[in-house]
């Protein structure tokens, strides 16, 4: 997807959120499934939905993007949510606002670098540099996020409802850094943190889904935009999967409808 399209879609997401929050409070009791905490792992994928970045030519050879999945992580704090109902509680558009941290761990002691034209990585010679152990080696990126999700729920009361939502999540990167932590041969410990942009794409656009029951669920998202700016390195698309905990359930105004379920609603149509 071209960079201009990403900007346009993200702007539309922000505008949609503003319009939703500008609505009067009459629908504020409809329960969404966004606000909460997401915890999971990150898998870097190529344009063909694979994890192999060691292409046949030098221009395609980027093995450092074959990340250490076990040590890579993502955590999101989704702080605000709002659900615009289409059919009562059961079908609606969910939006909100959140913060996401993505940590991509490198294999084989790769050390990330960049210039105006490229993003690259070199494998460190630990013996030459007097390093006996590398404990942490990762790229961290921080984003503000805005979702636009079509949500389906089976009950009025969120704590007793199965739910599923799918759509897109737009994001704006506001910070990034690399961290290298380990031990020298003489036993001294070191932590090197470098704060830089690394030619990371300032915007993200994910295809996203969430499914679960009550407060707990699973989530997944695939980046439609590339992680880095175009032509700076290989096309890298992060895939995020994990578990979610929804901390917010609106309770006001539900008592009169507490026995109202999906089957009853269908019969009324």
Coordinates of C-alpha atoms in Angstrom, one line a residue:
X1 CA 0.0 0.0 0.0
X2 CA 1.3 3.4 -1.0
X3 CA 2.4 5.8 1.7
X4 CA -0.2 8.4 0.6
X5 CA -3.0 5.9 1.0
X6 CA -1.9 5.1 4.5
X7 CA -2.0 8.8 5.5
X8 CA -5.5 9.1 4.0
X9 CA -6.9 6.1 5.7
X10 CA -5.3 7.0 9.1
X11 CA -6.8 10.5 8.8
X12 CA -10.2 9.0 8.1
X13 CA -9.8 6.8 11.2
X14 CA -9.0 9.9 13.3
X15 CA -12.0 11.8 11.9
X16 CA -14.3 8.8 12.5
X17 CA -13.2 8.7 16.1
X18 CA -13.8 12.4 16.6
X19 CA -17.3 12.1 15.1
X20 CA -18.2 9.1 17.3
X21 CA -17.0 10.8 20.5
X22 CA -18.9 13.9 19.5
X23 CA -22.2 12.0 19.6
X24 CA -24.5 12.7 22.6
X25 CA -24.5 10.4 25.5
X26 CA -27.7 8.4 24.7
X27 CA -25.7 5.4 23.4
X28 CA -22.9 5.5 25.9
X29 CA -24.1 2.3 27.6
X30 CA -23.3 0.1 24.6
X31 CA -20.4 -2.1 25.5
X32 CA -17.4 -2.3 23.2
X33 CA -14.4 -4.8 23.4
X34 CA -11.3 -2.7 22.9
X35 CA -10.4 -1.0 26.2
X36 CA -8.0 -3.2 28.1
X37 CA -4.5 -4.9 27.7
X38 CA -3.2 -6.9 24.8
X39 CA -0.1 -9.1 25.3
X40 CA 1.5 -11.2 22.6
X41 CA 4.3 -12.0 20.3
X42 CA 5.5 -10.5 17.0
X43 CA 6.4 -12.3 13.8
X44 CA 8.0 -10.4 10.9
X45 CA 6.7 -11.5 7.5
X46 CA 7.7 -10.7 3.9
X47 CA 5.4 -9.7 1.1
X48 CA 4.5 -13.3 0.4
X49 CA 3.4 -14.0 4.0
X50 CA 6.5 -15.9 4.7
X51 CA 9.3 -15.5 7.3
X52 CA 12.3 -16.1 5.0
X53 CA 14.2 -12.9 4.2
X54 CA 17.3 -14.6 2.7
X55 CA 16.5 -14.0 -0.9
X56 CA 18.5 -15.3 -3.9
X57 CA 20.2 -12.0 -4.7
X58 CA 22.2 -9.5 -2.5
X59 CA 19.4 -7.0 -2.7
X60 CA 16.9 -9.6 -1.3
X61 CA 19.3 -10.8 1.4
X62 CA 18.0 -9.5 4.7
X63 CA 18.3 -12.4 7.2
X64 CA 18.3 -10.0 10.2
X65 CA 14.5 -9.6 9.7
X66 CA 14.0 -13.3 10.6
X67 CA 13.4 -12.2 14.2
X68 CA 13.6 -14.3 17.4
X69 CA 9.8 -14.9 17.9
X70 CA 10.2 -16.3 21.4
X71 CA 11.9 -13.1 22.6
X72 CA 9.8 -10.6 20.5
X73 CA 6.8 -9.1 22.2
X74 CA 4.0 -6.7 21.9
X75 CA 1.9 -5.0 24.6
X76 CA -1.0 -2.5 24.2
X77 CA -2.8 -0.4 26.6
X78 CA -6.1 0.5 25.0
X79 CA -7.3 3.3 27.2
X80 CA -10.6 4.5 25.7
X81 CA -13.4 2.9 23.7
X82 CA -16.8 3.8 22.2
X83 CA -19.3 1.7 20.4
X84 CA -21.7 3.3 17.9
X85 CA -24.6 0.8 17.6
X86 CA -26.0 -0.4 14.3
X87 CA -28.4 -2.9 15.9
X88 CA -28.5 -2.4 19.6
X89 CA -25.7 -4.1 21.5
X90 CA -25.3 -6.9 18.9
X91 CA -23.8 -5.1 15.9
X92 CA -21.9 -1.8 16.1
X93 CA -18.8 0.1 15.1
X94 CA -16.1 0.2 17.8
X95 CA -13.5 2.9 18.0
X96 CA -11.2 4.3 20.7
X97 CA -7.6 5.2 21.5
X98 CA -4.6 3.2 22.7
X99 CA -0.8 2.9 23.1
X100 CA 1.2 0.0 21.6
X101 CA 4.8 -1.1 22.2
X102 CA 6.4 -3.5 19.8
X103 CA 9.8 -5.2 20.6
X104 CA 11.5 -7.1 17.8
X105 CA 14.3 -9.3 19.1
X106 CA 17.3 -10.0 16.7
X107 CA 18.9 -13.4 16.2
X108 CA 22.6 -14.1 15.7
X109 CA 23.7 -10.9 17.5
X110 CA 22.7 -8.6 14.7
X111 CA 23.2 -4.9 15.4
X112 CA 20.9 -2.5 13.6
X113 CA 22.1 0.6 11.8
X114 CA 20.8 3.0 9.3
X115 CA 21.6 6.1 7.1
X116 CA 19.5 8.3 4.9
X117 CA 19.1 5.6 2.3
X118 CA 19.0 2.3 4.0
X119 CA 18.3 0.2 7.1
X120 CA 20.9 -2.6 7.6
X121 CA 22.4 -4.8 10.3
X122 CA 25.7 -6.4 10.9
X123 CA 26.5 -9.5 13.0
X124 CA 28.7 -8.5 15.9
X125 CA 32.0 -10.3 16.5
X126 CA 31.6 -10.9 20.2
X127 CA 35.1 -12.2 20.7
X128 CA 36.7 -9.2 19.1
X129 CA 34.5 -6.8 21.1
X130 CA 35.2 -8.6 24.3
X131 CA 31.6 -9.6 25.0
X132 CA 31.0 -12.9 26.6
X133 CA 27.1 -12.8 26.6
X134 CA 24.3 -10.9 24.9
X135 CA 21.1 -11.0 27.0
X136 CA 18.9 -8.6 25.1
X137 CA 19.1 -7.3 21.6
X138 CA 15.9 -5.7 20.2
X139 CA 14.3 -2.8 18.3
X140 CA 11.4 -1.1 20.2
X141 CA 8.8 1.0 18.5
X142 CA 6.0 3.0 20.2
X143 CA 2.7 4.0 18.7
X144 CA -0.6 5.8 19.4
X145 CA -3.4 3.7 17.9
X146 CA -7.0 4.3 16.8
X147 CA -9.3 1.3 15.8
X148 CA -12.3 1.1 13.5
X149 CA -13.9 -2.3 14.0
X150 CA -17.2 -3.9 13.1
X151 CA -18.3 -5.7 16.3
X152 CA -20.7 -8.5 16.9
X153 CA -21.9 -9.5 20.3
X154 CA -24.4 -12.2 21.5
X155 CA -25.7 -10.6 24.7
X156 CA -26.5 -7.2 26.1
X157 CA -24.3 -7.7 29.2
X158 CA -20.7 -7.8 28.1
X159 CA -19.5 -10.0 30.9
X160 CA -21.8 -12.8 29.6
X161 CA -21.3 -12.2 25.9
X162 CA -19.4 -13.8 23.1
X163 CA -17.9 -11.2 20.8
X164 CA -16.1 -10.9 17.6
X165 CA -14.8 -7.7 15.9
X166 CA -12.7 -7.1 12.8
X167 CA -11.5 -4.1 10.9
X168 CA -8.5 -1.8 10.8
X169 CA -6.2 -0.1 13.3
X170 CA -4.3 3.0 12.4
X171 CA -1.2 4.1 14.3
X172 CA 1.2 7.0 14.6
X173 CA 4.8 6.2 15.8
X174 CA 6.1 8.6 18.4
X175 CA 9.3 6.9 19.6
X176 CA 11.8 4.1 18.7
X177 CA 15.1 2.8 20.0
X178 CA 17.4 -0.2 20.0
X179 CA 18.7 -1.9 23.2
X180 CA 21.8 -4.1 23.5
X181 CA 22.4 -5.6 26.9
X182 CA 25.0 -8.1 28.0
X183 CA 28.2 -8.9 29.8
X184 CA 31.9 -8.2 28.9
X185 CA 34.6 -10.9 29.3
X186 CA 35.7 -9.3 32.6
X187 CA 32.3 -9.6 34.1
X188 CA 31.2 -6.0 33.7
X189 CA 27.6 -5.6 32.6
X190 CA 26.5 -3.1 29.9
X191 CA 23.3 -1.6 28.5
X192 CA 23.5 0.4 25.3
X193 CA 20.3 2.2 24.2
X194 CA 20.2 4.2 21.0
X195 CA 17.2 6.3 20.3
X196 CA 16.7 6.9 16.6
X197 CA 14.0 6.7 13.8
X198 CA 15.8 3.8 11.9
X199 CA 13.7 4.8 8.8
X200 CA 10.6 3.3 10.5
X201 CA 7.4 4.2 8.8
X202 CA 5.7 7.0 10.9
X203 CA 2.3 5.5 10.2
X204 CA 0.9 2.0 10.5
X205 CA -2.3 0.4 9.2
X206 CA -3.3 -3.1 10.5
X207 CA -6.0 -5.5 9.5
X208 CA -7.2 -6.7 12.9
X209 CA -9.6 -9.1 14.6
X210 CA -10.6 -9.8 18.2
X211 CA -12.7 -12.7 19.5
X212 CA -13.5 -13.8 23.0
X213 CA -16.0 -14.2 25.9
X214 CA -16.6 -11.5 28.5
X215 CA -13.3 -10.0 29.8
X216 CA -11.0 -12.4 28.0
X217 CA -10.1 -13.1 24.4
X218 CA -7.5 -13.4 21.7
X219 CA -6.4 -10.9 19.1
X220 CA -4.4 -10.9 15.9
X221 CA -3.3 -8.2 13.5
X222 CA -1.3 -8.1 10.2
X223 CA 0.4 -4.9 9.1
X224 CA -0.9 -3.8 5.7
X225 CA 1.7 -1.1 5.7
X226 CA 5.4 -1.9 5.8
X227 CA 7.3 -1.5 9.1
X228 CA 10.0 0.6 7.4
X229 CA 9.8 3.4 4.8
X230 CA 9.6 2.3 1.2
X231 CA 12.9 1.3 -0.5
X232 CA 14.9 1.6 2.7
X233 CA 15.0 -2.2 3.2
X234 CA 13.0 -5.3 2.5
X235 CA 9.2 -5.1 2.8
X236 CA 8.6 -6.1 6.5
X237 CA 5.1 -6.7 7.7
X238 CA 4.7 -7.5 11.5
X239 CA 2.1 -10.1 12.5
X240 CA 0.9 -9.8 16.1
X241 CA -1.0 -12.5 18.0
X242 CA -1.8 -12.9 21.6
X243 CA -4.4 -12.7 24.4
X244 CA -6.5 -9.7 25.6
X245 CA -8.2 -8.6 28.8
X246 CA -11.1 -6.2 28.5
X247 CA -11.2 -4.1 31.7
X248 CA -14.1 -1.9 30.9
X249 CA -17.8 -2.9 30.9
X250 CA -20.4 -0.1 31.0
X251 CA -23.1 -1.0 33.5
X252 CA -25.4 1.9 33.5
X253 CA -28.8 1.5 31.9
X254 CA -28.5 -2.2 31.5
X255 CA -30.9 -3.5 34.3
X256 CA -34.1 -2.9 32.3
X257 CA -32.7 -5.0 29.4
X258 CA -30.8 -7.6 31.3
X259 CA -33.0 -10.5 30.1
X260 CA -32.9 -9.3 26.5
X261 CA -30.9 -11.6 24.3
X262 CA -30.0 -12.0 20.6
X263 CA -32.8 -14.5 19.7
X264 CA -35.5 -12.1 21.2
X265 CA -34.1 -9.3 19.1
X266 CA -34.3 -11.3 15.9
X267 CA -37.9 -12.2 16.6
X268 CA -38.8 -8.6 16.9
X269 CA -37.7 -7.8 13.3

